[in-house]
Coordinates of C-alpha atoms and ligand atoms in Angstrom, one line a residue:
X1 CA 35.6 11.3 17.1
X2 CA 33.3 12.1 14.2
X3 CA 30.3 14.0 13.2
X4 CA 27.1 13.3 11.4
X5 CA 28.2 14.9 8.2
X6 CA 31.2 12.5 7.9
X7 CA 29.0 9.6 8.9
X8 CA 26.5 10.5 6.2
X9 CA 29.2 10.7 3.6
X10 CA 30.3 7.2 4.5
X11 CA 26.8 5.8 4.5
X12 CA 26.1 7.3 1.1
X13 CA 29.3 5.8 -0.3
X14 CA 28.3 2.4 1.0
X15 CA 24.8 2.7 -0.5
X16 CA 26.3 3.7 -3.9
X17 CA 29.0 0.9 -3.7
X18 CA 26.3 -1.7 -3.2
X19 CA 24.3 -0.4 -6.2
X20 CA 21.4 0.6 -3.9
X21 CA 21.3 4.3 -4.6
X22 CA 17.8 5.5 -5.5
X23 CA 17.4 8.4 -7.8
X24 CA 14.3 10.5 -8.0
X25 CA 13.0 11.5 -11.4
X26 CA 10.5 14.4 -11.6
X27 CA 7.3 13.9 -13.5
X28 CA 5.9 16.9 -15.4
X29 CA 2.1 17.2 -15.5
X30 CA -0.3 14.5 -14.3
X31 CA 0.1 10.9 -13.1
X32 CA -1.6 8.6 -15.6
X33 CA -1.0 5.6 -17.8
X34 CA 1.7 7.8 -19.4
X35 CA 4.0 10.2 -17.7
X36 CA 6.2 13.0 -19.0
X37 CA 9.8 13.1 -17.6
X38 CA 12.3 15.7 -18.9
X39 CA 10.0 16.4 -21.9
X40 CA 9.7 12.8 -22.9
X41 CA 6.7 10.5 -22.6
X42 CA 6.8 7.1 -21.0
X43 CA 4.4 4.3 -20.4
X44 CA 4.0 4.2 -16.7
X45 CA 4.2 0.8 -15.0
X46 CA 5.1 1.7 -11.4
X47 CA 2.3 3.8 -9.9
X48 CA -0.2 2.7 -7.3
X49 CA -2.8 4.2 -9.5
X50 CA -4.7 1.0 -9.9
X51 CA -8.1 2.5 -10.9
X52 CA -6.5 5.4 -12.8
X53 CA -8.2 8.0 -10.6
X54 CA -5.1 10.1 -9.9
X55 CA -6.0 12.7 -12.6
X56 CA -9.7 11.8 -13.0
X57 CA -11.8 14.9 -13.9
X58 CA -14.4 14.2 -11.2
X59 CA -11.8 14.1 -8.4
X60 CA -10.2 17.3 -9.7
X61 CA -13.6 19.0 -9.8
X62 CA -14.5 17.9 -6.3
X63 CA -11.2 19.2 -5.0
X64 CA -11.7 22.5 -6.8
X65 CA -15.2 22.8 -5.3
X66 CA -13.9 22.1 -1.9
X67 CA -11.2 24.7 -2.3
X68 CA -13.8 27.3 -3.1
X69 CA -16.2 26.2 -0.3
X70 CA -14.0 25.0 2.5
X71 CA -10.7 26.8 1.8
X72 CA -7.2 25.4 1.6
X73 CA -6.3 24.1 5.0
X74 CA -7.6 23.6 8.5
X75 CA -4.6 25.0 10.4
X76 CA -5.5 22.9 13.4
X77 CA -5.5 19.4 14.7
X78 CA -8.9 17.7 14.8
X79 CA -9.7 18.2 18.5
X80 CA -9.0 21.9 18.6
X81 CA -10.7 23.5 15.6
X82 CA -9.6 21.2 12.8
X83 CA -12.7 19.0 12.4
X84 CA -14.7 19.9 9.3
X85 CA -18.0 18.4 8.4
X86 CA -16.2 16.9 5.3
X87 CA -14.0 14.8 7.7
X88 CA -17.0 13.4 9.4
X89 CA -18.7 12.7 6.1
X90 CA -15.6 10.8 4.8
X91 CA -15.3 8.8 8.0
X92 CA -19.0 7.8 7.8
X93 CA -18.8 6.9 4.2
X94 CA -15.6 4.9 4.6
X95 CA -17.1 3.0 7.5
X96 CA -20.2 2.3 5.4
X97 CA -18.1 1.2 2.4
X98 CA -16.0 -1.1 4.5
X99 CA -19.1 -2.4 6.4
X100 CA -17.8 -1.4 9.9
X101 CA -19.1 0.8 12.6
X102 CA -16.7 3.7 12.4
X103 CA -13.5 5.1 10.9
X104 CA -10.9 7.7 11.8
X105 CA -8.7 9.7 9.4
X106 CA -5.0 10.2 9.5
X107 CA -2.6 12.3 7.4
X108 CA -1.4 9.0 5.9
X109 CA -1.6 5.3 6.5
X110 CA 1.9 5.5 7.8
X111 CA 0.5 7.7 10.6
X112 CA -2.5 5.4 11.1
X113 CA -0.2 2.5 11.6
X114 CA 2.2 4.6 13.8
X115 CA -0.7 5.4 16.1
X116 CA -3.0 2.5 16.3
X117 CA -1.0 0.0 18.3
X118 CA 0.2 2.2 21.1
X119 CA -3.3 3.6 21.6
X120 CA -5.0 0.2 22.0
X121 CA -2.4 -2.2 23.5
X122 CA -0.3 -2.3 26.6
X123 CA 2.6 -4.4 27.9
X124 CA 0.4 -7.3 29.0
X125 CA -0.7 -7.8 25.4
X126 CA 0.9 -9.6 22.5
X127 CA 1.2 -8.6 18.8
X128 CA 1.9 -11.3 16.3
X129 CA 3.2 -9.9 13.1
X130 CA 4.0 -11.1 9.6
X131 CA 7.7 -10.7 8.7
X132 CA 6.9 -9.0 5.4
X133 CA 4.6 -6.4 6.9
X134 CA 4.9 -2.8 5.7
X135 CA 7.5 -0.6 7.4
X136 CA 4.8 1.6 9.0
X137 CA 3.3 -1.5 10.8
X138 CA 6.8 -2.5 12.0
X139 CA 7.4 1.0 13.3
X140 CA 4.0 1.3 14.9
X141 CA 4.4 -2.0 16.7
X142 CA 7.8 -0.8 17.9
X143 CA 6.2 2.3 19.4
X144 CA 3.9 0.1 21.6
X145 CA 4.8 -1.8 24.7
X146 CA 3.1 -5.0 23.8
X147 CA 5.2 -8.2 23.5
X148 CA 6.1 -8.8 19.8
X149 CA 6.2 -12.1 18.0
X150 CA 6.9 -12.6 14.4
X151 CA 6.0 -15.3 11.9
X152 CA 7.6 -15.7 8.4
X153 CA 5.5 -14.5 5.6
X154 CA 2.1 -16.2 5.3
X155 CA 3.5 -19.2 7.2
X156 CA 0.4 -20.4 9.0
X157 CA 2.2 -23.2 10.9
X158 CA 4.5 -20.6 12.4
X159 CA 1.6 -18.3 13.1
X160 CA 0.0 -21.1 15.1
X161 CA 3.2 -21.7 17.0
X162 CA 3.3 -18.0 17.9
X163 CA -0.3 -18.0 19.0
X164 CA 0.4 -20.8 21.3
X165 CA 3.4 -18.9 22.7
X166 CA 1.1 -15.9 23.1
X167 CA -1.5 -17.7 25.2
X168 CA -0.3 -16.2 28.5
X169 CA -0.8 -12.7 27.1
X170 CA -3.8 -10.6 27.8
X171 CA -5.1 -9.5 24.4
X172 CA -3.6 -11.0 21.3
X173 CA -3.5 -9.2 17.9
X174 CA -2.5 -10.7 14.6
X175 CA -1.2 -8.0 12.3
X176 CA -0.8 -8.5 8.5
X177 CA -0.7 -6.6 5.2
X178 CA -3.7 -7.6 3.1
X179 CA -1.3 -7.6 0.1
X180 CA 2.5 -7.9 0.5
X181 CA 3.4 -5.2 -2.0
X182 CA 7.0 -6.2 -2.8
X183 CA 5.9 -9.7 -3.9
X184 CA 2.3 -9.2 -5.0
X185 CA 1.2 -11.9 -2.6
X186 CA -2.2 -11.8 -0.9
X187 CA -2.4 -12.7 2.8
X188 CA -3.9 -16.0 3.7
X189 CA -6.9 -14.4 5.5
X190 CA -9.1 -17.5 5.7
X191 CA -6.5 -19.4 7.6
X192 CA -5.5 -16.4 9.7
X193 CA -9.2 -16.0 10.7
X194 CA -9.5 -19.7 11.6
X195 CA -6.4 -19.5 13.8
X196 CA -7.5 -16.2 15.4
X197 CA -10.8 -17.9 16.3
X198 CA -9.1 -21.0 17.7
X199 CA -6.8 -19.0 19.9
X200 CA -9.0 -16.0 20.7
X201 CA -7.0 -13.4 18.9
X202 CA -8.0 -10.2 17.1
X203 CA -6.8 -9.3 13.6
X204 CA -5.6 -6.1 12.1
X205 CA -5.3 -5.9 8.3
X206 CA -3.5 -3.1 6.5
X207 CA -5.3 -3.1 3.1
X208 CA -3.5 -0.2 1.5
X209 CA -2.8 -2.2 -1.7
X210 CA -6.3 -3.6 -1.9
X211 CA -8.9 -1.0 -0.8
X212 CA -10.9 0.2 -3.8
X213 CA -10.2 -2.6 -6.1
X214 CA -9.8 -6.1 -4.5
X215 CA -13.0 -8.0 -3.8
X216 CA -16.3 -8.0 -5.6
X217 CA -17.1 -4.4 -4.4
X218 CA -13.6 -3.2 -4.0
X219 CA -13.7 -3.5 -0.2
X220 CA -10.4 -5.2 -0.1
X221 CA -8.9 -8.6 0.9
X222 CA -11.4 -9.4 3.6
X223 CA -14.2 -9.1 1.1
X224 CA -12.3 -11.2 -1.4
X225 CA -12.2 -14.0 1.1
X226 CA -15.7 -13.3 2.6
X227 CA -14.2 -12.7 6.1
X228 CA -15.1 -9.0 6.5
X229 CA -16.8 -9.7 9.9
X230 CA -13.8 -11.5 11.3
X231 CA -11.4 -8.6 11.0
X232 CA -11.2 -6.3 14.1
X233 CA -9.3 -3.4 12.6
X234 CA -8.6 -2.3 9.1
X235 CA -6.1 0.3 8.1
X236 CA -5.5 1.7 4.6
X237 CA -4.5 4.6 2.4
X238 CA -6.1 7.1 0.1
X239 CA -2.7 7.5 -1.6
X240 CA -3.0 4.5 -3.9
X241 CA -6.2 3.4 -5.6
X242 CA -8.5 6.0 -4.1
X243 CA -7.1 9.0 -6.0
X244 CA -3.5 8.8 -4.9
X245 CA -3.3 12.1 -3.0
X246 CA -2.7 11.3 0.6
X247 CA -4.5 10.3 3.8
X248 CA -5.1 7.1 5.7
X249 CA -7.5 5.6 8.1
X250 CA -8.3 3.0 10.8
X251 CA -11.7 1.4 10.6
X252 CA -13.5 -0.9 12.9
X253 CA -15.7 -1.0 16.0
X254 CA -17.0 2.4 17.3
X255 CA -15.5 1.9 20.7
X256 CA -12.0 1.3 19.3
X257 CA -12.1 4.2 16.9
X258 CA -13.4 6.3 19.8
X259 CA -10.4 5.5 21.9
X260 CA -8.1 6.2 19.0
X261 CA -9.5 9.7 18.8
X262 CA -8.4 10.2 22.4
X263 CA -5.1 8.5 22.3
X264 CA -3.5 8.0 18.8
X265 CA -0.6 10.4 18.8
X266 CA -0.4 11.1 15.1
X267 CA -4.1 12.0 15.2
X268 CA -3.8 14.2 18.3
X269 CA -0.5 16.0 17.4
X270 CA -0.6 16.3 13.6
X271 CA -2.7 18.6 11.4
X272 CA -6.2 17.6 10.1
X273 CA -6.4 16.3 6.5
X274 CA -7.0 19.1 3.9
X275 CA -10.7 19.3 3.1
X276 CA -10.2 19.1 -0.7
X277 CA -8.5 15.7 -0.2
X278 CA -11.5 14.4 1.7
X279 CA -13.9 15.8 -0.9
X280 CA -12.0 14.1 -3.8
X281 CA -11.7 10.9 -1.8
X282 CA -15.5 10.8 -1.3
X283 CA -15.8 11.1 -5.1
X284 CA -13.3 8.3 -5.5
X285 CA -15.5 6.1 -3.3
X286 CA -18.5 7.0 -5.4
X287 CA -16.6 5.9 -8.5
X288 CA -15.6 2.6 -6.9
X289 CA -19.3 2.0 -6.2
X290 CA -20.7 3.2 -9.5
X291 CA -18.1 2.0 -12.0
X292 CA -17.3 -1.7 -11.3
X293 CA -16.0 -1.9 -14.9
X294 CA -12.8 -0.2 -13.7
X295 CA -12.1 -3.1 -11.4
X296 CA -13.0 -5.6 -14.2
X297 CA -10.6 -3.8 -16.6
X298 CA -7.8 -3.8 -14.0
X299 CA -8.1 -7.5 -13.4
X300 CA -8.3 -8.2 -17.2
X301 CA -5.2 -6.2 -17.7
X302 CA -3.4 -7.9 -14.7
X303 CA -4.3 -11.4 -15.9
X304 CA -3.3 -10.6 -19.5
X305 CA 0.1 -9.1 -18.5
X306 CA 1.0 -11.9 -16.1
X307 CA 0.1 -14.5 -18.6
X308 CA 2.0 -13.0 -21.5
X309 CA 5.1 -12.1 -19.5
X310 CA 5.2 -15.6 -18.1
X311 CA 5.0 -17.0 -21.6
X312 CA 7.8 -14.7 -22.7
X313 CA 10.0 -16.4 -20.1
X314 CA 10.2 -13.9 -17.2
X315 CA 10.4 -15.1 -13.7
X316 CA 7.3 -13.5 -12.0
X317 CA 6.6 -13.3 -8.3
X318 CA 3.2 -13.2 -6.6
X319 CA -0.2 -14.2 -7.9
X320 CA -3.7 -12.9 -8.2
X321 CA -2.9 -9.2 -7.8
X322 CA -2.2 -6.1 -9.9
X323 CA 1.3 -6.0 -8.6
X324 CA 3.4 -8.2 -10.9
X325 CA 7.1 -8.2 -9.9
X326 CA 9.8 -9.5 -12.3
X327 CA 12.5 -11.2 -10.3
X328 CA 16.1 -10.3 -11.2
X329 CA 18.2 -11.0 -8.1
X330 CA 21.3 -8.9 -8.4
X331 CA 20.7 -5.2 -7.7
X332 CA 23.1 -3.9 -10.3
X333 CA 21.4 -6.0 -13.0
X334 CA 18.0 -4.9 -11.9
X335 CA 19.1 -1.2 -12.2
X336 CA 20.6 -1.9 -15.7
X337 CA 17.4 -3.6 -16.8
X338 CA 15.3 -0.7 -15.5
X339 CA 17.5 1.8 -17.3
X340 CA 17.2 -0.1 -20.5
X341 CA 13.4 -0.1 -20.2
X342 CA 13.4 3.6 -19.4
X343 CA 15.5 4.3 -22.5
X344 CA 12.9 2.5 -24.5
X345 CA 10.0 4.5 -23.1
X346 CA 8.8 2.2 -20.3
X347 CA 8.8 3.8 -16.8
X348 CA 9.6 1.2 -14.1
X349 CA 11.6 1.2 -11.0
X350 CA 14.2 -1.3 -9.7
X351 CA 13.6 -2.4 -6.1
X352 CA 16.5 -3.5 -4.1
X353 CA 17.7 -3.7 -0.5
X354 CA 16.5 -2.5 2.0
X355 CA 13.1 -2.4 0.4
X356 CA 13.5 -6.1 -0.4
X357 CA 16.0 -8.6 1.0
X358 CA 19.7 -8.6 -0.3
X359 CA 20.1 -10.4 -3.6
X360 CA 16.3 -10.4 -4.3
X361 CA 16.2 -7.3 -6.5
X362 CA 13.3 -7.0 -8.9
X363 CA 11.4 -4.8 -11.3
X364 CA 8.0 -4.3 -9.8
X365 CA 5.3 -3.6 -12.3
X366 CA 1.8 -2.5 -11.4
X367 CA -1.3 -2.6 -13.6
X368 CA -3.8 0.1 -14.0
X369 CA -7.3 0.0 -15.3
X370 CA -6.3 2.7 -17.8
X371 CA -4.2 0.5 -20.1
X372 CA -5.5 -0.9 -23.4
X373 CA -4.4 -4.4 -24.5
X374 CA -2.5 -2.8 -27.4
X375 CA -0.5 -0.7 -25.0
X376 CA 0.3 -3.8 -22.9
X377 CA 1.4 -5.7 -26.0
X378 CA 3.8 -3.0 -26.8
X379 CA 5.1 -3.0 -23.2
X380 CA 5.7 -6.8 -23.3
X381 CA 7.6 -6.6 -26.5
X382 CA 9.8 -3.8 -25.1
X383 CA 10.4 -5.9 -21.9
X384 CA 11.4 -8.9 -24.0
X385 CA 13.8 -6.9 -26.2
X386 CA 15.5 -5.1 -23.3
X387 CA 15.8 -8.4 -21.3
X388 CA 17.6 -10.0 -24.2
X389 CA 19.9 -7.0 -24.4
X390 CA 20.6 -7.2 -20.7
X391 CA 21.1 -11.0 -20.7
X392 CA 18.1 -11.6 -18.5
X393 CA 16.2 -13.7 -21.1
Ligands
LIG1 C1 1.6 2.4 1.0 C2 1.4 1.7 2.3 C3 1.4 2.4 3.5 C4 1.6 3.9 3.6 O1 0.5 4.6 3.1 P1 0.6 6.2 3.1 O2 -0.8 6.6 3.2 O3 1.4 6.5 1.8 O4 1.4 6.6 4.3 C5 1.1 1.7 4.6 N1 0.9 0.4 4.6 C6 1.0 -0.3 3.4 C7 0.7 -1.8 3.5 C8 1.2 0.3 2.2 O5 1.3 -0.4 1.1

């Protein structure tokens, strides 16, 4: 005999005993290169605010204008009376930006991923999924009846094995993150595309950690590798580089997006995105187009930080992305290091199980275009000093 309250108490104790308890710290004011917490200012190294648009005046102005013109909320799902012209404008602009036929908005990319598989695949089909894919892809795949096969992260030999195993299936869909966010690794899209072609599979890329800043025009990982036309479906978020509010999308062929509007459950049964978010996201896409220097600055910062941190002796994970994780291993040590950094004015977060595998704890840093090189130099010296105090260097 038991009850859920007793079970919760036990589960919480286990989480705490393992050093895995996550505390939330409340930011006052805006999300930027610096944040204020409990009256104190910190340099912020853990936001997904890659292009530093989260408090950009043009986005705020667009949201204000939309509030005045379009009101606060839609109070309806899309197909009843929740479709506003701004939704259609954003869907059209997104499709144009990504170079695909159509796009459909969701309240989040989590919802997009929760809805896309069940709507398009049945039990005769096979989904072949990277083992490090985002939780929302894993959950979305679980919700669909297709057969599931998994290959270890970016392991192309294993992907090929699974594709062979999938040959008896009807449709085959390879599913991957464009960027694996816990490790800062970019998916091997050229090889995935080659294998997809060889075995007649489609590809879905969740480009949440790339859209807006990866690739020559910020179109994401498929643009980076020049394989845009080989990807059947793209999903992504507005909650990271594109202003950081909320909202997600699926983009691809008109016929697929059309079916999603009829069948994707988070689209059918969840409220339409607030107009002000759509308006500000349109402005974010304009900035991505008009200000390539933001991307250039982001990549300069990421390259500089990675190089200098490596020279300082830190064990860094990943490559070629603005996510630069510092490997620690033990969860308690990672938490202690993060606390020491926080005490010295650097805002970072320790990542541990279940977000990453047991014993693979890390401090994940993320670059933004907003940093100056002087600020980064200061960050690096604080990291070095704290690491010595914590016995990490
Ligand atoms: C952040 C993220 C999501 C979730 O996006 P939301 O819009 O915040 O729900 C989904 N997939 C990947 C790969 C992500 O990094």
